[in-house]
CSV table of C-alpha atoms in Angstrom, one decimal:
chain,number,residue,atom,x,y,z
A,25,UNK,CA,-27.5,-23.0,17.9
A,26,UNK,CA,-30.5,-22.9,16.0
A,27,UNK,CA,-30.8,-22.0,12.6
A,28,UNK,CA,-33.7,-19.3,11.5
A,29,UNK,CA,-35.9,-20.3,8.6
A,30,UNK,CA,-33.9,-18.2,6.4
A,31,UNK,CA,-30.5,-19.5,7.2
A,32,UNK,CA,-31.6,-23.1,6.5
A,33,UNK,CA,-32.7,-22.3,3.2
A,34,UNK,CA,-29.5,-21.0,2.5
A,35,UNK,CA,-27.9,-23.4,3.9
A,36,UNK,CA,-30.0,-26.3,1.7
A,37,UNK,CA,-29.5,-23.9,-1.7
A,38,UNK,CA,-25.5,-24.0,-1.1
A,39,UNK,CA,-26.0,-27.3,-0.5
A,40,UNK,CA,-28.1,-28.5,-4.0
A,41,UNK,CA,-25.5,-26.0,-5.5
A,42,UNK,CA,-22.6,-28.2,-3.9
A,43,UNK,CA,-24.2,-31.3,-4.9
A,44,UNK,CA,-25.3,-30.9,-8.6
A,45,UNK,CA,-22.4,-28.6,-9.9
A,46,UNK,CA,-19.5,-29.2,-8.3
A,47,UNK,CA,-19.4,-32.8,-6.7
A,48,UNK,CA,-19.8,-34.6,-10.0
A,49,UNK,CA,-16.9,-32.7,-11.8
A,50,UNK,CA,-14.3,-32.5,-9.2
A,51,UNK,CA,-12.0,-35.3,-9.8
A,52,UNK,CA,-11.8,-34.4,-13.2
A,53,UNK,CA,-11.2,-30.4,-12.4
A,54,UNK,CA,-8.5,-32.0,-10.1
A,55,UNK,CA,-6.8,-33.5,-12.9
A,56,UNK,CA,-7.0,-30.9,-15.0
A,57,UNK,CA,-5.4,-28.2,-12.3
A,58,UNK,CA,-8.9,-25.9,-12.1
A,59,UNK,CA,-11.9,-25.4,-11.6
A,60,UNK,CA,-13.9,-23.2,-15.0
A,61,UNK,CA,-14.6,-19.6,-14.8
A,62,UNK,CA,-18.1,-20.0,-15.2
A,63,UNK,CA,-18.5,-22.2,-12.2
A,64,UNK,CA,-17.6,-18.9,-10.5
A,65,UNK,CA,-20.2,-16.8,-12.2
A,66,UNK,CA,-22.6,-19.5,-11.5
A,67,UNK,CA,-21.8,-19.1,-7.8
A,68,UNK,CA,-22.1,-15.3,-7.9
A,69,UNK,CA,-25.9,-15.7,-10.0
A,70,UNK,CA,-26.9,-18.0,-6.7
A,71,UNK,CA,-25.7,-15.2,-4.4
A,72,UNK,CA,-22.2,-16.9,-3.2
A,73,UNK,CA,-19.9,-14.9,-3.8
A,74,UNK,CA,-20.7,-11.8,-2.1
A,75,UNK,CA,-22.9,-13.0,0.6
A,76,UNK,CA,-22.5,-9.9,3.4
A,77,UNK,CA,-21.8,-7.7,0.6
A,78,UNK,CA,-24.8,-5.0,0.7
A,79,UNK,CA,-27.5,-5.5,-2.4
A,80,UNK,CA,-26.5,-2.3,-3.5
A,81,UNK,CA,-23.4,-3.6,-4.8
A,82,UNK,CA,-24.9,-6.9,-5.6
A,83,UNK,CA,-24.2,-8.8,-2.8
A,84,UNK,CA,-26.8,-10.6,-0.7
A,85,UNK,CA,-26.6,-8.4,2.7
A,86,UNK,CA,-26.9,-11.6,4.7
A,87,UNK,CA,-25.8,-12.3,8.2
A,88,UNK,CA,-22.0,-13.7,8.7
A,89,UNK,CA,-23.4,-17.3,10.2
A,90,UNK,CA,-25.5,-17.6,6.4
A,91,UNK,CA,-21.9,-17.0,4.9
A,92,UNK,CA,-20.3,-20.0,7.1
A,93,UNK,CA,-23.1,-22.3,6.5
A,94,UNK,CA,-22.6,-22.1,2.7
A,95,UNK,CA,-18.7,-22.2,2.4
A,96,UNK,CA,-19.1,-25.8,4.8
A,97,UNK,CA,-21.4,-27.0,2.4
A,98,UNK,CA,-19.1,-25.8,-1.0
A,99,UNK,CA,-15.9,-26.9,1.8
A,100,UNK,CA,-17.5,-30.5,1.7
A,101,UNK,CA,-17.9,-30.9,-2.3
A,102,UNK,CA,-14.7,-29.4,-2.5
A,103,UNK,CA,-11.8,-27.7,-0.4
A,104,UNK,CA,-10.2,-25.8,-3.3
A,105,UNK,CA,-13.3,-24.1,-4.8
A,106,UNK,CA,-14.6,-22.9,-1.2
A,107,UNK,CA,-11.2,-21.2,-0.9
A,108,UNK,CA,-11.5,-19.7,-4.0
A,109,UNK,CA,-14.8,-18.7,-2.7
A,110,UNK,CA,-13.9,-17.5,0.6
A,111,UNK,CA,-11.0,-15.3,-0.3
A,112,UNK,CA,-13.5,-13.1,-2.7
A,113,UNK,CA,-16.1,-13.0,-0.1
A,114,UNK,CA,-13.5,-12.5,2.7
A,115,UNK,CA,-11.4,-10.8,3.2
A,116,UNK,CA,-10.8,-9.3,-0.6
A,117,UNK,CA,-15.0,-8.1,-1.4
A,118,UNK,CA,-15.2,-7.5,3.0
A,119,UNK,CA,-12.4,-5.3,2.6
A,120,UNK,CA,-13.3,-3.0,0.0
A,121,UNK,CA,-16.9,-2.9,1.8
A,122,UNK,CA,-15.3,-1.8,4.7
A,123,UNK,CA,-12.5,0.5,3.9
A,124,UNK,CA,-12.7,1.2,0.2
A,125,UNK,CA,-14.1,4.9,-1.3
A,126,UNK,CA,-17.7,5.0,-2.7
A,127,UNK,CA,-15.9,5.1,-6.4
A,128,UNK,CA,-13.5,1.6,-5.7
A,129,UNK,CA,-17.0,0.0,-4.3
A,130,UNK,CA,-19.4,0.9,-7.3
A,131,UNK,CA,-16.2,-0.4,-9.5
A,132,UNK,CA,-15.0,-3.4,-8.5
A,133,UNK,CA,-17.9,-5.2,-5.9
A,134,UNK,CA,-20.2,-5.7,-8.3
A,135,UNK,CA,-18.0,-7.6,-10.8
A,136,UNK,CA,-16.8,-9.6,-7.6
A,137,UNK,CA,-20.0,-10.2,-6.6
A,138,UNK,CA,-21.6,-12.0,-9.6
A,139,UNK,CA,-18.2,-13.7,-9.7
A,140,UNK,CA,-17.3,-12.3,-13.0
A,141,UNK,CA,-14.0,-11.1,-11.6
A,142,UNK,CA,-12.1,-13.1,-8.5
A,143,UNK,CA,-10.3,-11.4,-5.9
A,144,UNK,CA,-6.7,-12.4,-3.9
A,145,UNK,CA,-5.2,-11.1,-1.0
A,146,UNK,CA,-1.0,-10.6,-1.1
A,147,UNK,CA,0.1,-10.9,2.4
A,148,UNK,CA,2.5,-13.7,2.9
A,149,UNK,CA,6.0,-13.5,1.7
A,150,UNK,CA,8.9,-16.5,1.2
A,151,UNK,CA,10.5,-15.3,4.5
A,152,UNK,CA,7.3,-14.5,6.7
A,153,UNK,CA,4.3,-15.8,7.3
A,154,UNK,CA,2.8,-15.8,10.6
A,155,UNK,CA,4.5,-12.5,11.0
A,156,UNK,CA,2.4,-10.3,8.6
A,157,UNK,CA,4.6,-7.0,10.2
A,158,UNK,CA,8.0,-8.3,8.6
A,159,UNK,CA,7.4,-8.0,5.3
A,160,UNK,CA,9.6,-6.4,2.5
A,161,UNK,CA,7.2,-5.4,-0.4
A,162,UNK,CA,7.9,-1.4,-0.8
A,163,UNK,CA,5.3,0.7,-2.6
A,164,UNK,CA,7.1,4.0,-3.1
A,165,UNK,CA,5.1,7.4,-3.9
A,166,UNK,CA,6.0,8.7,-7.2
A,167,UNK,CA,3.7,11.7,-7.7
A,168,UNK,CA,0.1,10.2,-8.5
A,169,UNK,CA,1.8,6.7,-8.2
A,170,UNK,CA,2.7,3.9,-6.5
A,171,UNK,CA,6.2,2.2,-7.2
A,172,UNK,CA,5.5,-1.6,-5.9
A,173,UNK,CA,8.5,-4.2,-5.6
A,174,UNK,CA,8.6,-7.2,-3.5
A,175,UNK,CA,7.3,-11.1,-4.0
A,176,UNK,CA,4.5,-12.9,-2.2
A,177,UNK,CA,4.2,-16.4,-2.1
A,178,UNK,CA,0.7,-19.1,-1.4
A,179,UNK,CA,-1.3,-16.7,-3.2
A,180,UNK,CA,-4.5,-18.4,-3.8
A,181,UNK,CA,-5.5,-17.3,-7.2
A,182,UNK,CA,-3.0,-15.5,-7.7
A,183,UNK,CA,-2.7,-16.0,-11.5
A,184,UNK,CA,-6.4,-16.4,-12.6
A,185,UNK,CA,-7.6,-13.6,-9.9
A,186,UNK,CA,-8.3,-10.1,-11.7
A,187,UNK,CA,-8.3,-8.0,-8.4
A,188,UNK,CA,-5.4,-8.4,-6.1
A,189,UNK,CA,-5.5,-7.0,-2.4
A,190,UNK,CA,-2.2,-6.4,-2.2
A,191,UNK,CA,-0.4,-5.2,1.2
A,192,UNK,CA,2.9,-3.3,1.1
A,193,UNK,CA,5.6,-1.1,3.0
A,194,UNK,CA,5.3,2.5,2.5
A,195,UNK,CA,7.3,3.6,5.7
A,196,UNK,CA,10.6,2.3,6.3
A,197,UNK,CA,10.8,3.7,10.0
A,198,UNK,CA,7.5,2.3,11.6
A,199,UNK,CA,6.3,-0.7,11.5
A,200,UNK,CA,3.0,-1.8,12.0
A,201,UNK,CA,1.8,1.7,10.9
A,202,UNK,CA,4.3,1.3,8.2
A,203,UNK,CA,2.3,-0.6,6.0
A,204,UNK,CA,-0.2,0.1,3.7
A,205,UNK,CA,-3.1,-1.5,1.7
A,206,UNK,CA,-3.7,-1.6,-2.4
A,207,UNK,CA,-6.2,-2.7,-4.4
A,208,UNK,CA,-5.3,-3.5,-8.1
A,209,UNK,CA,-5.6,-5.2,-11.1
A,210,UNK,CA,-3.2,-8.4,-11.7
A,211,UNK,CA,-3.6,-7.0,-15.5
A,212,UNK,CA,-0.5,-4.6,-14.4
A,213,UNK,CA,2.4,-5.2,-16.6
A,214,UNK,CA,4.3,-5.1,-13.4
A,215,UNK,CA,2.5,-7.9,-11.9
A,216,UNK,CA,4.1,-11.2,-12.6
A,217,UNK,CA,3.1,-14.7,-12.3
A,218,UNK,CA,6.3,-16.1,-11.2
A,219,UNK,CA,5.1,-20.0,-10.6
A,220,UNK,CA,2.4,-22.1,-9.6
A,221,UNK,CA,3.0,-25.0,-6.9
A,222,UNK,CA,2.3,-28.0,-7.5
A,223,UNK,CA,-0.1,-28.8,-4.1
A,224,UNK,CA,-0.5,-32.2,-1.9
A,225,UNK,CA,-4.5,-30.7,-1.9
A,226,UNK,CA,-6.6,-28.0,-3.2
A,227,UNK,CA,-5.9,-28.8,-6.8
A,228,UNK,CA,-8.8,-27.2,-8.0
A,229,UNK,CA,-7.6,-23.7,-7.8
A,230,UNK,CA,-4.0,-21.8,-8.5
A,231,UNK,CA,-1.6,-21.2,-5.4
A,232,UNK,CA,1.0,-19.1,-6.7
A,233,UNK,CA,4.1,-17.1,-6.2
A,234,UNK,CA,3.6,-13.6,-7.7
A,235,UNK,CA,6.5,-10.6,-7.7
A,236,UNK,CA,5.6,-7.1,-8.3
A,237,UNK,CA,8.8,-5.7,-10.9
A,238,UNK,CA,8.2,-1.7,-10.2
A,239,UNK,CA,4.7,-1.8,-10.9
A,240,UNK,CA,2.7,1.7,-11.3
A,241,UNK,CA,-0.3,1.8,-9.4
A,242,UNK,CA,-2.3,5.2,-9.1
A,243,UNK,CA,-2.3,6.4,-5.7
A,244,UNK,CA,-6.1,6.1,-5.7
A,245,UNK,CA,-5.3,2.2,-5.4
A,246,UNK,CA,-4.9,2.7,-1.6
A,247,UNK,CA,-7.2,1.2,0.0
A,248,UNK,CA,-8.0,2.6,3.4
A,249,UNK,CA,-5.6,5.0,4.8
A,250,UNK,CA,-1.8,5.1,4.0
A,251,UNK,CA,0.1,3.3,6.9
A,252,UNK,CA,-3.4,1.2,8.2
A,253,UNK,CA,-2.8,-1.7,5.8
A,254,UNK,CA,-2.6,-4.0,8.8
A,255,UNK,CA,-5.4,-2.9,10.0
A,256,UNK,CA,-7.3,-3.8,6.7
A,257,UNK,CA,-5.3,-7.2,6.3
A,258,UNK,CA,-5.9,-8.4,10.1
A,259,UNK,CA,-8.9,-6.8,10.6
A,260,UNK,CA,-10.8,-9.5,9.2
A,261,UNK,CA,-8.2,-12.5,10.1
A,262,UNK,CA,-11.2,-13.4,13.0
A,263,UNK,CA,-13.5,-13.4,10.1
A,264,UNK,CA,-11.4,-16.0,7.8
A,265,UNK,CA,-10.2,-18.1,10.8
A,266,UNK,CA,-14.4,-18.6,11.1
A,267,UNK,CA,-14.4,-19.8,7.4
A,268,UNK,CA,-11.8,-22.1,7.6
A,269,UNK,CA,-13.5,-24.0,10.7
A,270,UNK,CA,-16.4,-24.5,8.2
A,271,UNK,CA,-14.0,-25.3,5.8
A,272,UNK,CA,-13.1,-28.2,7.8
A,273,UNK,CA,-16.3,-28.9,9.2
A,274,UNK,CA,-17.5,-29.3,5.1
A,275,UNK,CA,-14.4,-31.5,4.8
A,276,UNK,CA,-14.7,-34.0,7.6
A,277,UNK,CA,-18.5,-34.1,6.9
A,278,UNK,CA,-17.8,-35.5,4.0
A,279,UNK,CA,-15.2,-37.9,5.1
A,280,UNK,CA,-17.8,-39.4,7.5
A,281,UNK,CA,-20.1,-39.7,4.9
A,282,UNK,CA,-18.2,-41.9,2.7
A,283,UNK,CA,-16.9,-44.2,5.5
A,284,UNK,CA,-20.2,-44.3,6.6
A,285,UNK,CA,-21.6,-45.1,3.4
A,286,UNK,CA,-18.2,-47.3,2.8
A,287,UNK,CA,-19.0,-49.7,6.4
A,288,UNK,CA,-22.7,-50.4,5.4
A,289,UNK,CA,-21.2,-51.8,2.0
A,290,UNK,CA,-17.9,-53.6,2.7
A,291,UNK,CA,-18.6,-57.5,4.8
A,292,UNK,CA,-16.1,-59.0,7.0
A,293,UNK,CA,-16.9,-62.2,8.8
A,294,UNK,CA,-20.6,-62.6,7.5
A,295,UNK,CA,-21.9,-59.0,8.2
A,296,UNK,CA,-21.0,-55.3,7.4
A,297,UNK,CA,-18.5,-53.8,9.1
A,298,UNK,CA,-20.4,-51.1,10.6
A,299,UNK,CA,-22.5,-54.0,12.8
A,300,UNK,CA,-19.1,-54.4,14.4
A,301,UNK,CA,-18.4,-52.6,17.6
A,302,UNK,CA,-15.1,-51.1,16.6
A,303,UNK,CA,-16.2,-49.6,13.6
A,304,UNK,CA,-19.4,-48.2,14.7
A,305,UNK,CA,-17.8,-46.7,17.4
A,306,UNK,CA,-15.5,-45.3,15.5
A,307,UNK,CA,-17.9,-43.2,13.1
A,308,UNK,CA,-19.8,-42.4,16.3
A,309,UNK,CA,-16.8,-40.6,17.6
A,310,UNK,CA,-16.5,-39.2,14.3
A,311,UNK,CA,-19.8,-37.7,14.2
A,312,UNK,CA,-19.2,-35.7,17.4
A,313,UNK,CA,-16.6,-34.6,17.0
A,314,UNK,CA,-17.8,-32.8,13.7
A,315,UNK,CA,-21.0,-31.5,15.9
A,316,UNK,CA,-19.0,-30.1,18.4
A,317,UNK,CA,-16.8,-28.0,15.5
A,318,UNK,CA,-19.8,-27.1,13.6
A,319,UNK,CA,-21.9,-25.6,17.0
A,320,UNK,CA,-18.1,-23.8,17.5
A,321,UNK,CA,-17.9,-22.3,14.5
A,322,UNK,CA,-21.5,-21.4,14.2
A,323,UNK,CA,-21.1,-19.7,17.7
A,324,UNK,CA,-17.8,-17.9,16.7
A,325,UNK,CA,-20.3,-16.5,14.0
A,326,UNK,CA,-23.3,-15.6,16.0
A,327,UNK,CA,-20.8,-13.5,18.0
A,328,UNK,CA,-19.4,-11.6,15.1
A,329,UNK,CA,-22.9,-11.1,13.9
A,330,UNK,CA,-24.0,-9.4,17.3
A,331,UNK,CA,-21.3,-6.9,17.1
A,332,UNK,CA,-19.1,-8.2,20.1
A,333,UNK,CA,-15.3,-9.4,19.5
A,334,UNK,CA,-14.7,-12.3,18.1
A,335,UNK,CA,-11.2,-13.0,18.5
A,336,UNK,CA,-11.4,-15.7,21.1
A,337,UNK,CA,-14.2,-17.7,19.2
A,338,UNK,CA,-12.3,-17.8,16.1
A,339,UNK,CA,-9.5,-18.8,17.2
A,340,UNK,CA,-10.8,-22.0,19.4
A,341,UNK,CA,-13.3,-23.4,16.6
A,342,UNK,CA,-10.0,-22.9,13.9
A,343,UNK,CA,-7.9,-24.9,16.3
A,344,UNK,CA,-10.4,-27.5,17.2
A,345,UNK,CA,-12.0,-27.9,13.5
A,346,UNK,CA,-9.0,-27.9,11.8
A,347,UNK,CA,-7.7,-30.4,14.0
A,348,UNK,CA,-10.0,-32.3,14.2
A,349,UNK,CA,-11.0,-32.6,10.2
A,350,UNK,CA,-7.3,-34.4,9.6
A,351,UNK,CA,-8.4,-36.8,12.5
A,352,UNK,CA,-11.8,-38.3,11.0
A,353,UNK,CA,-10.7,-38.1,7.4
A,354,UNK,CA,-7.6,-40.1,8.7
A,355,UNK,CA,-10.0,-42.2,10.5
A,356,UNK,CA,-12.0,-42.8,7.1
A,357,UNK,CA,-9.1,-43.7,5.1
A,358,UNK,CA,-8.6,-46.5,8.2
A,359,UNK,CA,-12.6,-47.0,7.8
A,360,UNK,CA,-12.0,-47.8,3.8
A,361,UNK,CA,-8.9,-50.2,5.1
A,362,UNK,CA,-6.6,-50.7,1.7
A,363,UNK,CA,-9.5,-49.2,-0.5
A,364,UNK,CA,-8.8,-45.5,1.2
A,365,UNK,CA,-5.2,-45.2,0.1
A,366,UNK,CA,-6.1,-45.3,-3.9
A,367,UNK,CA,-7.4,-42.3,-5.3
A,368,UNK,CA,-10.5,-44.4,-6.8
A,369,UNK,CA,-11.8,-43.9,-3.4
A,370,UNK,CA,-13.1,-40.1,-2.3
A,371,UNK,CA,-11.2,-40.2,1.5
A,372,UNK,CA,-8.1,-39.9,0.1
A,373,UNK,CA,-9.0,-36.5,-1.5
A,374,UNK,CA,-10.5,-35.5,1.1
A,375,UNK,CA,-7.4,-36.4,3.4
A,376,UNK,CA,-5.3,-34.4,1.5
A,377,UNK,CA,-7.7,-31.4,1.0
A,378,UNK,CA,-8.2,-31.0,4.9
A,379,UNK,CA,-4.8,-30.8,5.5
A,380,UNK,CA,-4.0,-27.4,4.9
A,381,UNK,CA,-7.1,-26.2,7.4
A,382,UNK,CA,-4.2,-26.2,10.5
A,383,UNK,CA,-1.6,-24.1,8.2
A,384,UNK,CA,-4.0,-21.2,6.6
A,385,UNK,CA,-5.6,-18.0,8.2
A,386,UNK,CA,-2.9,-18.7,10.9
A,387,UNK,CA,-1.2,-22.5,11.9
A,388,UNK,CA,-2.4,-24.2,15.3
A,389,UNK,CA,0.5,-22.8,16.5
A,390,UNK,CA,-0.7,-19.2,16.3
A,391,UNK,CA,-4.3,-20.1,17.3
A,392,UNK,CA,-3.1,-21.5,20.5
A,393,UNK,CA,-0.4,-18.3,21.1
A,394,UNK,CA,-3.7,-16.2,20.8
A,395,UNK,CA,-6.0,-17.9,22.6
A,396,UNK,CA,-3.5,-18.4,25.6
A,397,UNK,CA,-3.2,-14.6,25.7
A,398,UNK,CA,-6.6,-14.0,25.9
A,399,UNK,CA,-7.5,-16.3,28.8
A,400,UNK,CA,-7.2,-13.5,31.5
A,401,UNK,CA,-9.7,-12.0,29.4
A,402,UNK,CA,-12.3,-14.6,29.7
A,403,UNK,CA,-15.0,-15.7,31.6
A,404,UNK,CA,-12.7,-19.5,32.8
């Protein structure tokens, strides 16, 4: 598709932001296990994290393909950080747009939006994943009050997030209508930090497992209505799916880059690799690939942004992007020969960041369960 004035400006500001104050820190954020606070309140002075959010709460009111273009260009200084970024914007800042009362909007969104405060969603739990309708976290009512007990596990920011979305069982007999949505602080006493993993990627921000021991939240927590917290969970799943295929669009952009850069450099029998046949080739197919996931993703957007279902969109450009991101950084590692295993050498970060892009926001597995069930429903 092409890109309006506008959206290329933001595109190019996402990108300068990308390039001068994140890429030069990362492998030492890496090392140390995070990324700063303030890098975060930078983000939200630039407009990034809140970008559909309206300007009354201090968002930017932009368009949902402006939002993809920037995380793919945070995705490709760094995968951790434009997760961090992503699960403020959406679903966490998204949802309490959406569903939240005019008093939780005016409270929280603006400190979310200048990235003073970070937001994390609670969904998954040790025994389910995929299936967001099994899980065991009870919020009981206790007069004005919520009880909440229960764990949830690969919470991204989960211990350096100061709003938690937090999804919970409030009906034991129904299921999916059983469930209901809260919006808290992780400053709770009952909110506890129970470990952070230790990551093959996305070392630059905290993935945690969090349990809630009987913690009191008032009953004007509830976000949405009592027993629609799937609804305000899954309701923007389309959305994120989106965000992760620019994830991994920023990610494998990146990869070519470097090899790229890498086969211009490195000789082998009197000339640079890239003058030979096999290599060239080989970025080529590289290239394209990334082309084809970004015009997927950027259509998967366009469609949200017109107001029509997204479902199927989303789920093909996740599939395809994620996919494909582990292929060409694989393919850069090979690229770099030896050189691409150490950690001296970018693709080997980048390997391991992209990796995750086929688990989160649903696995390929899912992806391809959804997309086969909507192919009676599409124009073949």
């Amino acid at each position: 598709m092409l890109l309006t004035e506008e959206q290329k400006i933001i595109r190019l500001n996402a990108r300068n932001f990308a390039k001068n104050e994140i890429f030069p820190h990362v492998q030492a954020w890496e090392k140390a296990g995070s990324a700063p606070r303030e890098l975060y309140r930078k983000m939200g002075a630039v407009g990034l994290m809140g970008m559909t959010i309206s300007q009354e709460y201090g968002g930017s009111g932009l368009d949902f393909v402006s939002y993809v273009l920037a995380v793919e260009e945070i995705s490709a200084a760094d995968g951790g950080i434009s997760n961090m970024m992503s699960a403020n914007n959406s679903p966490v800042a998204v949802a309490i747009e959406k569903f939240g009362t005019d008093t939780q909007k005016q409270n929280l969104l603006p400190f979310l939006t200048s990235g003073e405060w970070l937001g994390c969603i609670h969904l998954t739990e040790p025994h389910t994943g995929s299936d967001a309708s099994a899980i065991t976290t009870r919020a009981v009512r206790d007069g004005d009050e919520y009880v909440l007990n229960g764990q949830k596990s690969f919470i991204t920011g989960g211990s350096t997030a100061q709003i938690a979305l937090i999804i919970a069982r409030t009906d034991e007999l129904k299921e999916k209508n059983g469930i209901t949505a809260f919006i808290c602080s992780t400053d709770n006493p009952g909110y506890k930090v129970l470990s952070k993993e230790k990551k093959l990627g996305h070392r630059t921000n905290d993935t945690c497992q969090v349990a809630f021991d009987s913690m009191r939240v008032p009953a004007t927590d509830v976000l949405g209505e009592v027993g629609r917290g799937l609804s305000v969970a899954l309701g923007g799943l389309s959305l994120g799916r989106i965000g992760v295929a620019a994830q991994s669009v920023g990610g494998a952009r990146s990869a070519l880059a470097a090899a790229h850069r890498y086969s211009k450099d490195r000789q082998t029998f009197g000339k640079p690799i890239i003058e030979h046949q096999a290599i060239s080739f080989q970025l080529a197919e590289m290239a394209t690939q990334i082309e084809v996931a970004r015009q997927m993703y950027l259509h998967a957007a366009q469609t949200h942004d017109a107001g029509l279902d997204s479902t199927y969109e989303a789920s093909v450009s996740k599939l395809f992007a994620s996919e494909m991101a582990e292929r060409v950084a694989s393919a850069a590692i090979q690229i770099h020969g030896g050189y691409g295993y150490l950690e001296d050498y970018e693709v080997e970060k980048i390997y391991r960041d992209v990796r995750v892009y086929q688990i989160y926001e649903g696995t390929s597995e899912i992806q391809k369960i959804v997309i086969s069930r909507l192919l009676d429903k599409i124009d073949l």
